[in-house]
C-alpha positions as a printed NumPy array, in Angstrom:
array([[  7.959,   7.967, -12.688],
       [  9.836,   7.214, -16.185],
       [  6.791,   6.271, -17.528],
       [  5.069,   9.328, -16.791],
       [  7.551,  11.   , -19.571],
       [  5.322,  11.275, -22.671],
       [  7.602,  10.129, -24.798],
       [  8.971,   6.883, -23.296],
       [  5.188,   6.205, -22.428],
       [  4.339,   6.111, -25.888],
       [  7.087,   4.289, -27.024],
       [  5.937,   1.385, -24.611],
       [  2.655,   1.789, -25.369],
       [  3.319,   0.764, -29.037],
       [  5.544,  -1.877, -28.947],
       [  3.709,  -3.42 , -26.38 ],
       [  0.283,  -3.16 , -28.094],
       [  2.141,  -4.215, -31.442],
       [  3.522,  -7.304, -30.083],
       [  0.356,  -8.42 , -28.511],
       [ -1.908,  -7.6  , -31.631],
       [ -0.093, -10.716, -33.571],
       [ -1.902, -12.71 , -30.948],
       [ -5.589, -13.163, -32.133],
       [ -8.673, -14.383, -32.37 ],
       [-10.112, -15.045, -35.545],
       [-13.744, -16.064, -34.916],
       [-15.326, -15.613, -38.551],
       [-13.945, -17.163, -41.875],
       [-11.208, -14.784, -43.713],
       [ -7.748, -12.821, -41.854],
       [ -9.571,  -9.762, -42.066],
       [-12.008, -10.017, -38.725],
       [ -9.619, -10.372, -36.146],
       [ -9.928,  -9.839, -32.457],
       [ -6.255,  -9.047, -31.395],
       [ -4.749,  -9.141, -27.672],
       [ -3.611,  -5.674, -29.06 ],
       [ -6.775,  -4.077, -27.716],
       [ -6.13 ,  -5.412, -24.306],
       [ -3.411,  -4.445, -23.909],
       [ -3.304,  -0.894, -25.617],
       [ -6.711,  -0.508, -22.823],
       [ -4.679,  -1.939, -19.282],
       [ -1.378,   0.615, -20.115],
       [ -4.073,   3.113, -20.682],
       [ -5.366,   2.649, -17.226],
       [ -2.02 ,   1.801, -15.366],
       [ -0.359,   4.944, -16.791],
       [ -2.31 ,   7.194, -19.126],
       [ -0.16 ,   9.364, -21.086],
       [ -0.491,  13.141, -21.436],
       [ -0.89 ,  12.977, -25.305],
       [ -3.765,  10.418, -25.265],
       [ -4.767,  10.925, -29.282],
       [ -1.38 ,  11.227, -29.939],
       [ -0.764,   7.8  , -28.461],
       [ -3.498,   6.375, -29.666],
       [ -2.542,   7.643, -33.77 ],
       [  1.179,   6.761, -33.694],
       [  0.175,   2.945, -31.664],
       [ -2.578,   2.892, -34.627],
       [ -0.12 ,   3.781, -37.364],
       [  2.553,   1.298, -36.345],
       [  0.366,  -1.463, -36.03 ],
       [ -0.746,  -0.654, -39.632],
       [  2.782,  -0.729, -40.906],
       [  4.012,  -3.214, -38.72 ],
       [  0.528,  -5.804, -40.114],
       [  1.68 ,  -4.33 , -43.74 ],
       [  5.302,  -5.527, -43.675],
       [  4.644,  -8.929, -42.34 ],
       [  1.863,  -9.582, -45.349],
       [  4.161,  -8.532, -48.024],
       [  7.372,  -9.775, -46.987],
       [  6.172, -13.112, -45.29 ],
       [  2.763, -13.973, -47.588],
       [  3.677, -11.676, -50.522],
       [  0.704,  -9.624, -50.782],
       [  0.593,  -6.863, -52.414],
       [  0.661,  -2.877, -51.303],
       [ -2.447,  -2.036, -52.174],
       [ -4.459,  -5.061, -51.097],
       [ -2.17 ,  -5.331, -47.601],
       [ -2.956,  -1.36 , -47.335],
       [ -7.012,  -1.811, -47.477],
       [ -7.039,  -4.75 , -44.867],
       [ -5.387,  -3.223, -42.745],
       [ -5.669,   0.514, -43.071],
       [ -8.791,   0.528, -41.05 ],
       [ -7.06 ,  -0.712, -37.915],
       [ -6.049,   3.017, -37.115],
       [ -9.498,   3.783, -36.874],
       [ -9.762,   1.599, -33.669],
       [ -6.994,   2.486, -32.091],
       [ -7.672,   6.615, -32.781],
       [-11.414,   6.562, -31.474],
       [-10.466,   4.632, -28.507],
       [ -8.118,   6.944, -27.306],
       [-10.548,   9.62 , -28.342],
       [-13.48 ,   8.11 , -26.456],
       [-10.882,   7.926, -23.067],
       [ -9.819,  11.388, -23.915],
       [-13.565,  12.833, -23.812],
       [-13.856,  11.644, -20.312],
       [-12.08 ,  12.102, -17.476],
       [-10.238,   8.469, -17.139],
       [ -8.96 ,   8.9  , -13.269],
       [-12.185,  10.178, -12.17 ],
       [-14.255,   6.594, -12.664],
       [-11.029,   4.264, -11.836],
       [-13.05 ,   3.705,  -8.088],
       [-15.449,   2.505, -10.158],
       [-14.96 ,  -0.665, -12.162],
       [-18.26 ,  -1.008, -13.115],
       [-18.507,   2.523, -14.737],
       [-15.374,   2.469, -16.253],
       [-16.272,  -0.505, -17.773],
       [-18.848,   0.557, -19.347],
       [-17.403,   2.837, -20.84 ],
       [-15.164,   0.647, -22.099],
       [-17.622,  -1.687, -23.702],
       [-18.797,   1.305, -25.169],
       [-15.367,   2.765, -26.556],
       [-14.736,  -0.405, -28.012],
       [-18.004,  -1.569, -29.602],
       [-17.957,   1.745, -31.683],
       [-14.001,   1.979, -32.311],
       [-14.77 ,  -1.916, -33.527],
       [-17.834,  -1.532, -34.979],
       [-16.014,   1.261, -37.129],
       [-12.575,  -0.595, -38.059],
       [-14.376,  -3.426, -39.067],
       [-17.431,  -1.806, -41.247],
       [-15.001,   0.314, -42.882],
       [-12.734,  -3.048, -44.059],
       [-15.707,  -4.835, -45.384],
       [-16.954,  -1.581, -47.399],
       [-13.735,  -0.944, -48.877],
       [-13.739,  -5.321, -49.538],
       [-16.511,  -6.516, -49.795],
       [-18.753,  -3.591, -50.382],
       [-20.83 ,  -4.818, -47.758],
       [-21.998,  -3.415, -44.187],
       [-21.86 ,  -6.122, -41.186],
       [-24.692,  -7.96 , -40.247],
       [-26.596,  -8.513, -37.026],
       [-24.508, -11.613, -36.111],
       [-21.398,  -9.509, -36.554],
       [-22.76 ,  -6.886, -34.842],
       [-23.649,  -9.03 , -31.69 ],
       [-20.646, -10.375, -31.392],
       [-18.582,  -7.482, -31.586],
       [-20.69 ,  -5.983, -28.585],
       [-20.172,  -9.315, -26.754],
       [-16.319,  -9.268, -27.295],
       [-16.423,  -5.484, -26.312],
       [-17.995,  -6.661, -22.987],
       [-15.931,  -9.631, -22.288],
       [-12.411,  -7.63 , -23.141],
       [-13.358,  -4.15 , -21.391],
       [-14.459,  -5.868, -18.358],
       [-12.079,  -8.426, -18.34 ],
       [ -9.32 ,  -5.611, -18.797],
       [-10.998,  -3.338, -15.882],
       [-11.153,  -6.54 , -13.267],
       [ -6.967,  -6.83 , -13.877],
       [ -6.795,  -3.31 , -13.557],
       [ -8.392,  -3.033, -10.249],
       [ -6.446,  -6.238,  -9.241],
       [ -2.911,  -4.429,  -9.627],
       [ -4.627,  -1.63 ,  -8.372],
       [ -5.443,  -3.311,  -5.138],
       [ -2.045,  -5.032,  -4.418],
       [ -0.236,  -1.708,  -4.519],
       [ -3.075,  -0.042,  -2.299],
       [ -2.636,  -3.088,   0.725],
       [  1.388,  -2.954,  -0.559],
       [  1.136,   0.86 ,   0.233],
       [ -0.901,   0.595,   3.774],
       [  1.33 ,  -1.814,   5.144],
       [  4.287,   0.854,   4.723],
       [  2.216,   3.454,   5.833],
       [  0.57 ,   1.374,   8.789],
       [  4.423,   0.377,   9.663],
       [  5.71 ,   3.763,   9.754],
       [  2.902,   4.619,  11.502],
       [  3.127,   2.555,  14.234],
       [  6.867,   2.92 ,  14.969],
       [  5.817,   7.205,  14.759],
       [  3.169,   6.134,  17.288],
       [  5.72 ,   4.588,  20.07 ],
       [  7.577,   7.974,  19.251],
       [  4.582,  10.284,  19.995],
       [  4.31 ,   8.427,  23.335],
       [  7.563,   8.313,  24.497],
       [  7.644,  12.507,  23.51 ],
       [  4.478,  12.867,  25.351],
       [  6.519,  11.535,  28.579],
       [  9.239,  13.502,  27.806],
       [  6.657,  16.471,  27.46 ],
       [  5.005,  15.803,  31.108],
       [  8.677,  15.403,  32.655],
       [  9.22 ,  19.318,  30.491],
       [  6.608,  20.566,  31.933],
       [  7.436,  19.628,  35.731],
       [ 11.093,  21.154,  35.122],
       [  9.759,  24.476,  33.647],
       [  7.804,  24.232,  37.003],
       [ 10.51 ,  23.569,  39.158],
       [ 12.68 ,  26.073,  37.933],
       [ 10.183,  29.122,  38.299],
       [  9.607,  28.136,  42.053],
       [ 13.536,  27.964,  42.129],
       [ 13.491,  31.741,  40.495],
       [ 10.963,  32.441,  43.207],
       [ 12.621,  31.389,  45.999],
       [ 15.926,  32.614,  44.581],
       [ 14.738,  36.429,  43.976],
       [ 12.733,  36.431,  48.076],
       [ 16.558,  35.669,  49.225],
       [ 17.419,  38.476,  47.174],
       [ 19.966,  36.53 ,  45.364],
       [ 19.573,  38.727,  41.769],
       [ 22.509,  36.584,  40.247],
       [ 21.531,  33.426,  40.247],
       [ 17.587,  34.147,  40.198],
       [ 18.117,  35.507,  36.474],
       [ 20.5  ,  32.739,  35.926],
       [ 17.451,  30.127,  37.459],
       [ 14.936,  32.415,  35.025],
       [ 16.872,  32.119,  31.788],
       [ 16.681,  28.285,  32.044],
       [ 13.224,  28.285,  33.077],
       [ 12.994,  30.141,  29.897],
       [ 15.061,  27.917,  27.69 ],
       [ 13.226,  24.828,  28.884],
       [  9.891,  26.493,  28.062],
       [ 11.175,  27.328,  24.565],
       [ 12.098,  23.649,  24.219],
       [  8.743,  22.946,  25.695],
       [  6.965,  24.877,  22.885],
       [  9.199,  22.907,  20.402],
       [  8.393,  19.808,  21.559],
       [  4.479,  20.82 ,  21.675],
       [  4.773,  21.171,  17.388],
       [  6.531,  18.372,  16.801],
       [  4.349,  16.466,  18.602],
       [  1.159,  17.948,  17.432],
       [  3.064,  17.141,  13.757],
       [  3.27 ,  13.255,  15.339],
       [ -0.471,  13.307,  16.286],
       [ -1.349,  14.541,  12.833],
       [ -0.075,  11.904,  11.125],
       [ -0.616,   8.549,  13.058],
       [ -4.036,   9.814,  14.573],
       [ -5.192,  10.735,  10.786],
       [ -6.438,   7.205,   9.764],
       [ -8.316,   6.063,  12.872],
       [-11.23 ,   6.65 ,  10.255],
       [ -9.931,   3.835,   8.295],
       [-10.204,   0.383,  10.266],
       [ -9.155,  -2.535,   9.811],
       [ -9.863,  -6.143,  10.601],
       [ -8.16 ,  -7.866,  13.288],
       [ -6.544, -10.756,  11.601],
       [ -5.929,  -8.216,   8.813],
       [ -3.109,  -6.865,  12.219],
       [ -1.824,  -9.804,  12.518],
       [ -1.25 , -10.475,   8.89 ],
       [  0.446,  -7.281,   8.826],
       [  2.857,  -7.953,  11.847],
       [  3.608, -11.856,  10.604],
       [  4.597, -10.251,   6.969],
       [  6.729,  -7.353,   8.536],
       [  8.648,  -9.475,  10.66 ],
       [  9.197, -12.493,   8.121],
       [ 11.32 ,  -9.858,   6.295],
       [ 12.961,  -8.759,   9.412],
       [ 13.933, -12.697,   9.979],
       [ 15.066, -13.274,   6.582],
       [ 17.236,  -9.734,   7.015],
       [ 18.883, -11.313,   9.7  ],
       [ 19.013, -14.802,   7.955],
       [ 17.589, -16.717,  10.231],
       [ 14.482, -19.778,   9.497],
       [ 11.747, -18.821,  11.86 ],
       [  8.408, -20.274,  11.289],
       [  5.245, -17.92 ,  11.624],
       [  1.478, -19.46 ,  12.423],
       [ -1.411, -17.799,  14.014],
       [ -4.441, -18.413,  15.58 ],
       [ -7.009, -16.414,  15.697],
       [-11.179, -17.767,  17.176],
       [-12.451, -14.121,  17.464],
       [-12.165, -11.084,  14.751],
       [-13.91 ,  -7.563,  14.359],
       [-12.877,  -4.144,  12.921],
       [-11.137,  -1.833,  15.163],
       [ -9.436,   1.821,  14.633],
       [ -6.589,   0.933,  17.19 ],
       [ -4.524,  -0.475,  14.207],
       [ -1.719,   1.906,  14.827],
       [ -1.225,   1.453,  18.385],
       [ -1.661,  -2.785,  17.787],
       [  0.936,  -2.576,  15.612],
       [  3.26 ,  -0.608,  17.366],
       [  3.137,  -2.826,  20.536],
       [  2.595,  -6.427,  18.408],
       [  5.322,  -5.717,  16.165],
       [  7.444,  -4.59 ,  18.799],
       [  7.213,  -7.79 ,  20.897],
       [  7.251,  -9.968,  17.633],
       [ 11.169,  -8.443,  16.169],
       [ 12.243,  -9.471,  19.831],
       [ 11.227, -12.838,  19.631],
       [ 13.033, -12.787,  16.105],
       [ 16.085, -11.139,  17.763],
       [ 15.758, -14.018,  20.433],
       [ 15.77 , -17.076,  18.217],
       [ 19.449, -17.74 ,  17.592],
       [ 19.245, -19.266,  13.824],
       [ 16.301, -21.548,  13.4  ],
       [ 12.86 , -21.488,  15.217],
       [  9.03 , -20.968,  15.882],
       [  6.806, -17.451,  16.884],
       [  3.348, -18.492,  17.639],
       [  0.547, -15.583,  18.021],
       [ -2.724, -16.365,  19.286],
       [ -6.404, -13.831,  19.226],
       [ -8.858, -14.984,  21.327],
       [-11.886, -13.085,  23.033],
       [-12.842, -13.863,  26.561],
       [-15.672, -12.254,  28.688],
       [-15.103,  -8.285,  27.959],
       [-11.337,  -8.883,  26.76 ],
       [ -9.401,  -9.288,  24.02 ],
       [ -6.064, -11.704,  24.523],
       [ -3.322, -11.695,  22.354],
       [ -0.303, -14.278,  22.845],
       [  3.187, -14.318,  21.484],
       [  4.61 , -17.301,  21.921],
       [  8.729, -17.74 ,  20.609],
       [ 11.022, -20.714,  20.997],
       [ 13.841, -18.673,  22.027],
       [ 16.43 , -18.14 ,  24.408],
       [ 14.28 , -16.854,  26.996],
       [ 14.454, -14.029,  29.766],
       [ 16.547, -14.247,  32.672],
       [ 14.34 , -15.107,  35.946],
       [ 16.058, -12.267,  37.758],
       [ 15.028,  -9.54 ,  34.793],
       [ 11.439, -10.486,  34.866],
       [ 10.486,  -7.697,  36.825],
       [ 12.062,  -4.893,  35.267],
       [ 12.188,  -5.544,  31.358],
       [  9.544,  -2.945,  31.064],
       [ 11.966,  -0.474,  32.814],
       [ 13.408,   2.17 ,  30.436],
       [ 17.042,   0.805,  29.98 ],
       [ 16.323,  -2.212,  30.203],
       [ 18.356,  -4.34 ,  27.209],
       [ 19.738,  -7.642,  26.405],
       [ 20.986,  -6.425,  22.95 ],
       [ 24.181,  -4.968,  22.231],
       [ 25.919,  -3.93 ,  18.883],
       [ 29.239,  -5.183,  17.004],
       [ 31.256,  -2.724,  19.472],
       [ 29.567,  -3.366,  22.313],
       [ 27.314,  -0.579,  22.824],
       [ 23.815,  -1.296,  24.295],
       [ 20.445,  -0.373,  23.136],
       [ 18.689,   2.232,  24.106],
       [ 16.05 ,  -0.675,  25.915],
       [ 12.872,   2.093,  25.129],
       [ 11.101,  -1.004,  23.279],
       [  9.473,  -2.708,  25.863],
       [  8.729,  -0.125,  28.306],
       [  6.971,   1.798,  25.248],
       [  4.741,  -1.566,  24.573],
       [  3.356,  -1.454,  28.465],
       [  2.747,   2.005,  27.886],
       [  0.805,   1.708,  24.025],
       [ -1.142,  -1.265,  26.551],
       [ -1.962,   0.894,  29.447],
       [ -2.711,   3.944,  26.949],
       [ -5.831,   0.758,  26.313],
       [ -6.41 ,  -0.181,  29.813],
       [ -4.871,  -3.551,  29.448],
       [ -2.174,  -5.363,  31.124],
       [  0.796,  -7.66 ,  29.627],
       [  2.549, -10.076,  31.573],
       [  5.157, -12.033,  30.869],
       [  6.301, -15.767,  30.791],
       [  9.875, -17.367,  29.858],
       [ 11.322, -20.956,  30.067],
       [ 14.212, -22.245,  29.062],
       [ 12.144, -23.484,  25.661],
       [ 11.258, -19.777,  25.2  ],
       [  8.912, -17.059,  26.033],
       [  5.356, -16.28 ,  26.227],
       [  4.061, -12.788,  26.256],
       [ -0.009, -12.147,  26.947],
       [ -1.577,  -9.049,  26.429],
       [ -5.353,  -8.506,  27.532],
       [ -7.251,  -5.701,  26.723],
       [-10.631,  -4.614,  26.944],
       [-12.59 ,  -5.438,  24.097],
       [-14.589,  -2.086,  24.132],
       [-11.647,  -0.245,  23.671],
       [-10.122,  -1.868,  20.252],
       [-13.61 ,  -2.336,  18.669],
       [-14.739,  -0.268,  16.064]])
């Protein structure tokens, strides 16, 4: 955000773009046709941030570079003024009709297109460059450039605008898949939520019921007292009812609202083994991650695979004392889709088998003894059922294996 403020922006902007400028490129005879890293970089801060006062920025980074060019010819070559001033007096003009050219368009609008903005580039910079460097050889040589010059300032303008662009929309991209992991993660945790409050919901809505046949029944026996006593709770649960209904609907809103956005497969399970490496390191422990994956297709069940993959995978991590393996597998087979989490842990008791996907059910307990609330599990067999599949469970004493199947149909895009 600090480098929204105008005035901190441009004061990065220059420096920067100064610093880099003494790196260059000198590809005809003489210091005065120079293709600095200057432009580069001036063009990518440009794009990452743009600042608010775009010809402002681009006069003062213009004006400095000037000066700063100025006082390294006269006090490290010993130039003088006037000679140092007309070499390198024209390098304003580049950096003022850049920022002019940007500030005639409007810069976020094409940044979804790298080809466009490109372009535009090429074209910013061919005339910015055609018009430092005609300018220096007029007031020089007396001289305009030639068609050699002229090609190769359009070539450079092509090479540096699109080179610029393509590390633009690399950046660009990392924080876009940094920011959908975070959003897919929160996501999918809101999405074991909305289920477990849509159960809560159902069991609302058979109370409400039961109390108005209780306020029935009540007010027939002509017991006033305690059939107003049995309708004010009906009422208060129906009130809590009606809260319930808008946070949920708030729920729905939010982890139902990219469905239209799917995802690959192994793009899932990419997302679960990179989540839960951090988890393991937060807990210090050395678990090593692989996967396996012979099938893969889009699907807009991302949120509810995550919620019930990453789920099963931070219990294997919990499981694994200090150092270990988590093996998931993807296969397809006939109309279903298999998924396999495989950990070298602990295990599961033989005698808890059958009722780990019971609410309650827990094996973990904080530093004062206190258990979980053991929701996790029983929320994964529901996200699975909410599919139509089935998970069943397998544990050794080497560790345990959970398989999920579901039906193919119903994750595919």
């Amino acid at each position: 955000m600090i480098l929204r403020n105008s005035k901190f922006a441009i004061v990065l902007t220059v420096f920067l773009t100064v610093l880099a400028s003494e790196f260059k490129v000198i590809p005809f005879s003489g210091e005065d046709f120079r293709f600095g890293l200057g432009s580069i970089t001036f063009f990518l801060l440009l794009l990452i941030r743009p600042p608010s006062l775009l010809i402002l920025t681009g006069s003062i980074t213009g004006l400095v570079v000037v000066i700063a060019r100025m006082i390294r010819d006269i006090l490290l070559h010993g130039e003088s003024f006037e000679l140092s001033f007309i070499s390198h007096a024209p390098a304003f003009l580049f950096y003022f009709l850049f920022a002019l050219g940007f500030r005639m368009i409007d810069m976020e609008k094409y940044k979804t297109n790298p080809f466009l903005l490109g372009a535009f580039g090429v074209g910013f910079e061919f005339i910015a460059n055609g018009t430092e460097h005609l300018v220096r050889n007029w007031f020089m040589y007396d001289e305009n450039l030639g068609f050699r010059e002229w090609a190769l300032l359009l070539g450079v303008a092509v090479l540096r605008s699109y080179f610029v662009v393509g590390l633009y929309s690399s950046i660009a991209i990392a924080e876009q898949k940094k920011r959908m992991e975070e959003m897919l993660g929160v996501n999918s945790e809101l999405y074991a939520e909305t289920l477990y409050l849509q159960k809560s919901m159902n069991h609302i809505e058979q109370i409400t019921a039961s109390s108005h046949d209780l306020y029935r029944k009540l007010k027939q026996e002509n017991m006033k007292a305690l059939s107003v006593q049995a309708l004010h709770i009906t009422q208060e649960i129906h009130e809590v009812k009606k809260d319930s209904q808008r946070i949920l609907a708030g729920l729905k809103n939010v982890t139902e609202g990219k469905k239209d956005e799917p995802i690959y497969l192994s793009e899932v399970l990419q997302l679960v083994i990179h989540s839960n490496e951090k988890y393991s390191r937060l807990l210090r422990k050395r678990i090593q991650f692989s996967v396996s994956a012979t099938s893969d297709f889009e699907t807009d069940q991302q949120v509810a695979l995550l919620a019930f993959l990453n789920n099963i995978v931070a219990n294997a991590v919990e499981a694994i004392i200090d150092n270990g393996e988590i093996h998931i597998s993807m296969y397809e087979k006939s109309s279903y889709t298999y998924f396999s989490i495989k950990d070298s842990g602990k295990g599961i008791p033989e005698e808890d088998i059958l009722i780990i996907f019971e609410p309650g059910y827990t094996t973990k307990y904080n530093d004062k003894g206190v258990a979980a609330t053991g929701i996790g599990l029983s929320h994964v067999k529901e996200i699975i059922q909410t599919l139509a599949g089935d998970i069943r469970v397998e544990t050794t004493k080497d560790g345990t294996v959970f398989q999920i199947q579901i039906p193919t149909n119903n994750l595919r895009k």
